[in-house]
Coordinates of C-alpha atoms in Angstrom, one line a residue:
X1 CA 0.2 20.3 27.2
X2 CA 1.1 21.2 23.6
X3 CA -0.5 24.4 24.1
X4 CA 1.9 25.1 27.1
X5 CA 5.0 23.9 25.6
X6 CA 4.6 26.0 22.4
X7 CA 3.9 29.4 24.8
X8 CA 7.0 28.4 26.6
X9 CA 9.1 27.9 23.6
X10 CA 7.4 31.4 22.3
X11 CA 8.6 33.1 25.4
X12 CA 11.8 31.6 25.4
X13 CA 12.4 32.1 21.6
X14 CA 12.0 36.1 22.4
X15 CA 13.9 36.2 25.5
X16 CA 16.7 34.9 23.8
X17 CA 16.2 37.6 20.7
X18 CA 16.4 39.9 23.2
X19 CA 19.2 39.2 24.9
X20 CA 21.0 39.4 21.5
X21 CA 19.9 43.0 21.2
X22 CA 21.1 43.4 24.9
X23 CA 24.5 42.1 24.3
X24 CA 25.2 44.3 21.6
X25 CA 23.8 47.2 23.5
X26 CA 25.9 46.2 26.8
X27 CA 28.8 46.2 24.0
X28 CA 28.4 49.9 23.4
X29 CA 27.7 51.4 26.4
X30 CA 30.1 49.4 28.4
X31 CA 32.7 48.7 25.7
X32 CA 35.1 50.7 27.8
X33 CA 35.6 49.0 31.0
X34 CA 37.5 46.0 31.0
X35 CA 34.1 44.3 33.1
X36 CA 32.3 45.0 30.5
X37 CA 34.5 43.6 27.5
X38 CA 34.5 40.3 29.4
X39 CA 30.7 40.5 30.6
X40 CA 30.2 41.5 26.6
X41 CA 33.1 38.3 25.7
X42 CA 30.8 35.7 27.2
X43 CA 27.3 36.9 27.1
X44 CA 27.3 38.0 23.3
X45 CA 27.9 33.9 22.1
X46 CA 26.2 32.5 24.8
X47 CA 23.2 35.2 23.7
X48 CA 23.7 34.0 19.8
X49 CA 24.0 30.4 20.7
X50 CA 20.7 30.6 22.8
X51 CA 18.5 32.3 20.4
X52 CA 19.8 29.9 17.8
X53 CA 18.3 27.3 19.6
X54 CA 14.8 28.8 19.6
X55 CA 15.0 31.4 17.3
X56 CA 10.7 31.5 16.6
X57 CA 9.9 29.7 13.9
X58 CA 8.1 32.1 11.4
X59 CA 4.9 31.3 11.5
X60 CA 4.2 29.9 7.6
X61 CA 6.9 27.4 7.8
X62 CA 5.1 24.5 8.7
X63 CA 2.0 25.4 6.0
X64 CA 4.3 26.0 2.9
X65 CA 5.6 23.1 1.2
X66 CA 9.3 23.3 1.8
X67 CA 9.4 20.1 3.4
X68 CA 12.2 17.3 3.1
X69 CA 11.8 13.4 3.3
X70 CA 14.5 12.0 5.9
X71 CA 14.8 8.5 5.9
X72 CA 16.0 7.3 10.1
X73 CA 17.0 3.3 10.1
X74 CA 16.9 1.1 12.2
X75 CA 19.7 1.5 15.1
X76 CA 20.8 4.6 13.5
X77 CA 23.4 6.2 15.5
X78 CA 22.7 10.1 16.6
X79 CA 25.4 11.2 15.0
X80 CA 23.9 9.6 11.6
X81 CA 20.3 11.2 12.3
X82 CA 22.3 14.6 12.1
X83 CA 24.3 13.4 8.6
X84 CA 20.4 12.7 7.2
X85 CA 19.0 15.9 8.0
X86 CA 21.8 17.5 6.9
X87 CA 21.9 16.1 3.7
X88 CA 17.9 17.0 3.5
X89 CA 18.8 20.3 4.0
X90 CA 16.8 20.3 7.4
X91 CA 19.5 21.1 9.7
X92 CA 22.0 24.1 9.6
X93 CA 24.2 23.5 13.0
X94 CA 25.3 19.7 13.0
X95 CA 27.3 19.8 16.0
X96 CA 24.7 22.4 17.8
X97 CA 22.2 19.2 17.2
X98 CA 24.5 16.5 19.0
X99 CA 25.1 18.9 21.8
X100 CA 21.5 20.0 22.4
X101 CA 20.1 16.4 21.5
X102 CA 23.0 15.3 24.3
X103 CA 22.3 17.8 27.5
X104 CA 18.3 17.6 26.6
X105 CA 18.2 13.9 26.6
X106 CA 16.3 13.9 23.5
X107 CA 19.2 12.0 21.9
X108 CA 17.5 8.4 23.3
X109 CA 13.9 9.6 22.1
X110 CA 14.6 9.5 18.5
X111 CA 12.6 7.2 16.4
X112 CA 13.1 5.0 13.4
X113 CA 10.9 5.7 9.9
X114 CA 9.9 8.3 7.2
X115 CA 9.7 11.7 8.9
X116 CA 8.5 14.5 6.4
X117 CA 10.5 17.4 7.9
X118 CA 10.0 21.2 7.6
X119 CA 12.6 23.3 6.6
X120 CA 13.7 26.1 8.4
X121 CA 13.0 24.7 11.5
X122 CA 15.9 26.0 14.5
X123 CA 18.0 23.2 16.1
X124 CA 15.3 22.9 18.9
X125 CA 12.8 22.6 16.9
X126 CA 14.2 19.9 14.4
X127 CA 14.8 17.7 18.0
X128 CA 11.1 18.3 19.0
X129 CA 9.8 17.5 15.8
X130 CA 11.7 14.4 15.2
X131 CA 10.1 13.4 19.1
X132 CA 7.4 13.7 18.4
X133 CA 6.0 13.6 14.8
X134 CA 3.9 10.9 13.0
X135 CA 6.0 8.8 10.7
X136 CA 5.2 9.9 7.3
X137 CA 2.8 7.2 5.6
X138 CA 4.1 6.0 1.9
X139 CA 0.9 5.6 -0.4
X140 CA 1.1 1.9 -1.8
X141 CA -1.7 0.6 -4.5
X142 CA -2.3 -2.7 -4.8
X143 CA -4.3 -3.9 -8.1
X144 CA -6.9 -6.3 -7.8
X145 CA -6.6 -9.6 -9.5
X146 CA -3.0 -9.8 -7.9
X147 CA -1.7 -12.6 -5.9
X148 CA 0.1 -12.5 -2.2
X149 CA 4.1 -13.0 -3.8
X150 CA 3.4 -9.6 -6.0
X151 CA 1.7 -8.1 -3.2
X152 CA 4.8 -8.9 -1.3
X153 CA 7.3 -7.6 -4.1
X154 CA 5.6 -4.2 -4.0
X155 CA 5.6 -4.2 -0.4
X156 CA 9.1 -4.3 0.2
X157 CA 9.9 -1.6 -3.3
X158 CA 7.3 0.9 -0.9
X159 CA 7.8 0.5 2.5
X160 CA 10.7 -2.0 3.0
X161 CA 9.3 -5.1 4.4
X162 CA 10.4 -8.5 4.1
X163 CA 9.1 -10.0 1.0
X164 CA 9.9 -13.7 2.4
X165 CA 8.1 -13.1 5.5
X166 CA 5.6 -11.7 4.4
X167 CA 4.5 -14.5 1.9
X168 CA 5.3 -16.9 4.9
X169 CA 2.8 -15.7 6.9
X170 CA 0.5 -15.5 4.3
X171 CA 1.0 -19.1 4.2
X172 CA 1.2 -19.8 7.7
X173 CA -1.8 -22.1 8.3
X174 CA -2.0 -21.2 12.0
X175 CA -1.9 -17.5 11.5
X176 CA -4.2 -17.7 8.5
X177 CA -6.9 -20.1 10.9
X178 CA -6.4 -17.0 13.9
X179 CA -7.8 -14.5 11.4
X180 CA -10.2 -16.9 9.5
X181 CA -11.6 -19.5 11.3
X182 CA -11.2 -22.7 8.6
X183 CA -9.1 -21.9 6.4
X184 CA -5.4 -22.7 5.7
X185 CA -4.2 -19.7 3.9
X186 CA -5.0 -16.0 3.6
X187 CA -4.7 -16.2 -0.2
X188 CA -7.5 -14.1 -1.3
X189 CA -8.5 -12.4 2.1
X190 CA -5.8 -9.7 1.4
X191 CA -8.3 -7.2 -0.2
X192 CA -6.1 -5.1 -2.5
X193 CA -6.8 -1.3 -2.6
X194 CA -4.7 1.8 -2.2
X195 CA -3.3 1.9 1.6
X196 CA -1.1 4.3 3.3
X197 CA 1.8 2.4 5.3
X198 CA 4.7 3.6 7.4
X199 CA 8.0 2.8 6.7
X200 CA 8.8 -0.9 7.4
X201 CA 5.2 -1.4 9.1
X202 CA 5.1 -4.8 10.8
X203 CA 4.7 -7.4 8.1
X204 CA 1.4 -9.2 10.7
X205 CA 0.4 -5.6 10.9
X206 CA -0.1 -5.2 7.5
X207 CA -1.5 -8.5 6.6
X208 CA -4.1 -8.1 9.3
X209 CA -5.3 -4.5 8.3
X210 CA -6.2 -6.1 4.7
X211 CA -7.9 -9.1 6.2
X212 CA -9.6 -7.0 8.6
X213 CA -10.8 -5.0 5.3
X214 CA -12.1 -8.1 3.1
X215 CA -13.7 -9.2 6.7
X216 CA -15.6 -6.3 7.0
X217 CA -17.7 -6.7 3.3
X218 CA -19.2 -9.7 4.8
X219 CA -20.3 -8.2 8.4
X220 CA -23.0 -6.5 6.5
X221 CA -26.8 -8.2 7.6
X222 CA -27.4 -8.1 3.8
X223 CA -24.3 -9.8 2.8
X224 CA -25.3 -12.6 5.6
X225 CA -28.4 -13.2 4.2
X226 CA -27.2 -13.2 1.0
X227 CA -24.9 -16.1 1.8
X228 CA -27.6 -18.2 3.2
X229 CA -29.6 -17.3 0.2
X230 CA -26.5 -18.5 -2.0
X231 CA -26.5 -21.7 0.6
X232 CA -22.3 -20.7 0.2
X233 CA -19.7 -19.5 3.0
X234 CA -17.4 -17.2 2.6
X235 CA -14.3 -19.1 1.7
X236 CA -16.3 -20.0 -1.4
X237 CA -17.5 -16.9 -2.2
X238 CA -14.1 -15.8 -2.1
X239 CA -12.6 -18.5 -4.3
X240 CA -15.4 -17.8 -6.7
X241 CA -14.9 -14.4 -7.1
X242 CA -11.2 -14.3 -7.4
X243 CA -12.2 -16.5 -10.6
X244 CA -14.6 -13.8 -11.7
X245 CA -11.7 -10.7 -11.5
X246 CA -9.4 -13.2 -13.7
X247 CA -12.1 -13.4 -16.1
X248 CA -13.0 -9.8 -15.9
X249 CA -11.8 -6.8 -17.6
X250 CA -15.1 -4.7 -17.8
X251 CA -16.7 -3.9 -15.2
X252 CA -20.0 -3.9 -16.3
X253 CA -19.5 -7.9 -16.9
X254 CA -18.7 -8.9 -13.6
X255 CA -22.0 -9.4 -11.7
X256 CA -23.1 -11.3 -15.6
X257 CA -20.0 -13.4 -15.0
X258 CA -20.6 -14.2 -11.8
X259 CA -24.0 -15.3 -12.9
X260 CA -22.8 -17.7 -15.1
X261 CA -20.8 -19.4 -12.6
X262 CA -23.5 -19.4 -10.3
X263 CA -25.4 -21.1 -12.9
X264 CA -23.0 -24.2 -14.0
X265 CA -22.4 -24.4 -10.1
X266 CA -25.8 -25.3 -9.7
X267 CA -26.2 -27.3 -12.8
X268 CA -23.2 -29.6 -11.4
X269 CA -20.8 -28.4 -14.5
X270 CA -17.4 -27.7 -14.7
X271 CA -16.9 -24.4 -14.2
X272 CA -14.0 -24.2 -17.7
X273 CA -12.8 -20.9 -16.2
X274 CA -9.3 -19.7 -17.3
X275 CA -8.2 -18.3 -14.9
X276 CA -7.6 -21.3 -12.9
X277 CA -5.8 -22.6 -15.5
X278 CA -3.4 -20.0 -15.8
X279 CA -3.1 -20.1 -11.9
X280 CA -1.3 -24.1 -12.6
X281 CA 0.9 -22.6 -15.7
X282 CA 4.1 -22.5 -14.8
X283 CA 6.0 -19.1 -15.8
X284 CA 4.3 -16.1 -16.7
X285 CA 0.7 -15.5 -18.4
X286 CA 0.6 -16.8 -21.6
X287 CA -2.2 -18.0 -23.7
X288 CA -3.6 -21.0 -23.0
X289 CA -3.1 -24.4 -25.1
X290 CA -5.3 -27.1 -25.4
X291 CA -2.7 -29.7 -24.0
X292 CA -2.8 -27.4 -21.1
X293 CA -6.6 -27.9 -20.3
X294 CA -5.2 -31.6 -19.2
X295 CA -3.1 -30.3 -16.5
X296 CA -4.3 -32.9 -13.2
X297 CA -4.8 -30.2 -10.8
X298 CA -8.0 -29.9 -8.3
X299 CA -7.6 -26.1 -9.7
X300 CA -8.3 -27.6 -13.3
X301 CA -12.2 -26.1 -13.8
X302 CA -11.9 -27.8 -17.2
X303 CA -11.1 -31.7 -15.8
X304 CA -12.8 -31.0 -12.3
X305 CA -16.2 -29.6 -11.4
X306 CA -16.9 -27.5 -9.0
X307 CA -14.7 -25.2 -7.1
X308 CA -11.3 -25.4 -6.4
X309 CA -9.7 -25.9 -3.0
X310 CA -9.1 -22.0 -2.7
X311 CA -8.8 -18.3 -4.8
X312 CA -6.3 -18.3 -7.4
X313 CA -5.6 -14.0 -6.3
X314 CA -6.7 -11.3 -3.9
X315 CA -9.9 -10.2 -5.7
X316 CA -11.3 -6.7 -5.3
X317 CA -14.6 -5.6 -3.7
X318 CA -16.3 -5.1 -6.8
X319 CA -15.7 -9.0 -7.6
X320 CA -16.9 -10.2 -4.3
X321 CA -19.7 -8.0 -4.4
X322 CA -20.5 -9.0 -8.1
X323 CA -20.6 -12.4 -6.8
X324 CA -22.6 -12.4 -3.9
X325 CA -25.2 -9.9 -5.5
X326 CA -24.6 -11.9 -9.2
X327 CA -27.2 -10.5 -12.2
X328 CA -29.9 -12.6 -12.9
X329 CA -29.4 -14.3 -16.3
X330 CA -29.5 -17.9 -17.9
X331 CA -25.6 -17.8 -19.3
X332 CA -23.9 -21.2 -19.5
X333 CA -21.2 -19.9 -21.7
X334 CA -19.0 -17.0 -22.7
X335 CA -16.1 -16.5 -25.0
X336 CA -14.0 -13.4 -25.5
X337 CA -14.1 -10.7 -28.0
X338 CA -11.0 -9.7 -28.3
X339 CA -11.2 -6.0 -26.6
X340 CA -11.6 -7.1 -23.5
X341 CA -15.2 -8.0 -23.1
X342 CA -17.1 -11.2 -23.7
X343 CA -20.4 -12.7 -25.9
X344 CA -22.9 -14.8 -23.9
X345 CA -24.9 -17.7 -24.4
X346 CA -27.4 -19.8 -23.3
X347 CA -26.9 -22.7 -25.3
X348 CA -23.8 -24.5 -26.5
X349 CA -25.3 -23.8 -30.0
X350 CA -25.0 -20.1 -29.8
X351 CA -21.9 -20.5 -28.1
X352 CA -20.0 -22.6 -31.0
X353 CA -21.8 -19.6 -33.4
X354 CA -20.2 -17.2 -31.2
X355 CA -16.9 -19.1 -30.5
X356 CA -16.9 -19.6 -34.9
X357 CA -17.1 -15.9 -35.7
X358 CA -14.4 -14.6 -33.0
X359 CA -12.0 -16.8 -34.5
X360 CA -12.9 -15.7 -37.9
X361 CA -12.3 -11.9 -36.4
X362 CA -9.3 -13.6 -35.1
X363 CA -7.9 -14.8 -38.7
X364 CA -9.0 -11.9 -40.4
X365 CA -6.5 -9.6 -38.1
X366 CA -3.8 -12.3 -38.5
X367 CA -4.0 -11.6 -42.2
X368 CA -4.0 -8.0 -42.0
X369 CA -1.3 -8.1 -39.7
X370 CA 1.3 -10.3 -42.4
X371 CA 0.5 -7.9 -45.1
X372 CA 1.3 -4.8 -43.0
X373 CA 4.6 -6.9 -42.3
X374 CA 5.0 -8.3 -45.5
X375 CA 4.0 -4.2 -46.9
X376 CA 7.1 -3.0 -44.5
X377 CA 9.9 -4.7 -45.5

């Protein structure tokens, strides 16, 4: 049917060149007659405003790059639609636009959303395009490690969505349960990567797309065996590996990480992980105090064992992977280096050794920090 139209509109954009070519030729060899002024009077504009309309669009328009973002909203009025792609420099004939849109009935077909417009495009062809385009699709990257409310906040910067909604639903118990059997909140399910959205795309929509992705990881035969194998379901291996992508930085540490909770799981220990504490702080990240390690939360890992009720953030694949496929070690304890990375042990001796001669590090910058202060002033 495309095919058709565009033949059509290829026909059509010629006849109407050459009718301008005939009007001017009628205006010399008739010129004299007074028929022939008035045949020449009307047929000349009407000739003009016709090939106007669908002039052929040269044919590497639509593969160069001269394109213009036009933003349509919402209950836009047509007369507004024309003002946009005016403004984007898409449209040359405003008023040629609200008549044609007006007599062709494509006024009522426009669409709200991002259109990516050509330039150079005739009148006819603007309308047509507008009809029947895809909406352009905004790039939005989510970072892992990142909770649902900052997911939200981006969101609505991109594409324009309701931040508020958004986090309700989220948070919507029922919705959360229709999407994941048992659980209470979709906290955690929302795997962040880089997606493409149009503008203002459904809120549910989106939500259910990045379920649907986390979802998916855990349809694979090997990762159901591999949760019998860890005798843990999936809203646990979830919870757990959120933990891991607050504690990791490297990437080479997470699957050692995840051993090491694995490990103190089993052993009945708490698991003394961070990141959960940070997740009761109130305010921003800060670091941690020891009066905070007293917090009574069921997401204290320091005062509770085992897990807590649910993730802290929306962790990435490579920290659910890493935890359902953990490296095999005998780590009970860790302590960071300072550059991002982190020593392990196996005994709380080595781990006190360890813990001793990062804070020395520790002091030893302090010191070297006062007397490049104390050198400045």
């Amino acid at each position: 049917m495309d095919r058709w139209k565009h033949q059509i509109l290829h026909y059509l954009s010629r006849a109407g060149f050459l009718a301008f070519v005939l009007g001017y030729f009628l205006l010399f060899v008739i010129k004299h007659t007074l028929v022939g002024r008035l045949v020449t009077f009307l047929f000349i504009p009407l000739a003009v405003l016709f090939y106007a309309f669908f002039r052929p669009l040269p044919e590497d328009v639509m593969a160069r790059q001269e394109r213009a973002i036009v933003q349509i909203p919402a209950g836009a009025s047509f007369q507004q639609i024309a003002d946009s792609l005016i403004a984007a420099e898409t449209l040359e004939h405003k008023t040629w636009f609200l008549v044609l849109g007006k007599l062709s009935g494509k006024e009522k077909k426009m669409r709200a959303g991002l259109f990516e417009v050509p330039k150079g495009l005739s009148t006819w062809s603007v309308l047509g395009y507008l009809e029947t385009a895809p909406s352009y699709r905004i790039k939005v990257t989510l970072p892992e490690g990142i909770v649902s409310s900052q997911m939200a906040v981006i969101l609505e910067k991109r594409i324009g969505i309701n931040a508020e909604r958004f986090s309700a639903l989220v948070n919507d118990s029922l919705f959360a349960s229709s999407l994941v059997p048992g659980i209470y909140s979709l906290e955690g399910f929302l795997l962040p990567e880089t997606y493409f959205f149009e503008w203002k795309t459904p809120e549910k929509q989106i939500i259910q797309h990045m379920v649907a992705n986390t979802l998916k990881i855990f349809e694979a035969d090997s990762v159901q065996a591999q949760l019998q194998l860890l005798k843990r379901s999936m809203l646990e291996i979830v919870t757990l590996a959120s933990i891991v992508e607050g504690e990791a930085l490297v990437d080479s540490e997470r699957a050692v990480i995840a051993s090491l909770y694995h490990n103190r799981l089993r052993l009945g220990w708490p698991l003394q992980a961070d990141p959960t504490i940070q997740f009761v702080v109130p305010g921003p990240p800060r670091r941690l105090l020891y009066k905070d390690l007293e917090i009574d939360s069921p997401y204290n890992t320091y005062k509770y064992a085992g897990l807590p009720p649910g993730p802290i953030n929306n962790p990435g694949q490579k920290s659910l992977l890493a935890t359902l496929f953990p490296a095999t070690t005998s780590y009970l304890y860790m302590v960071a280096v300072g550059d991002g990375s982190h020593q392990f042990s196996k005994t709380l001796r080595e781990h006190n050794r360890g813990h001793a001669k990062f804070n020395e590090v520790r002091q030893q910058l302090r010191r070297e920090q006062r007397q490049k202060q104390a050198a400045g002033k």
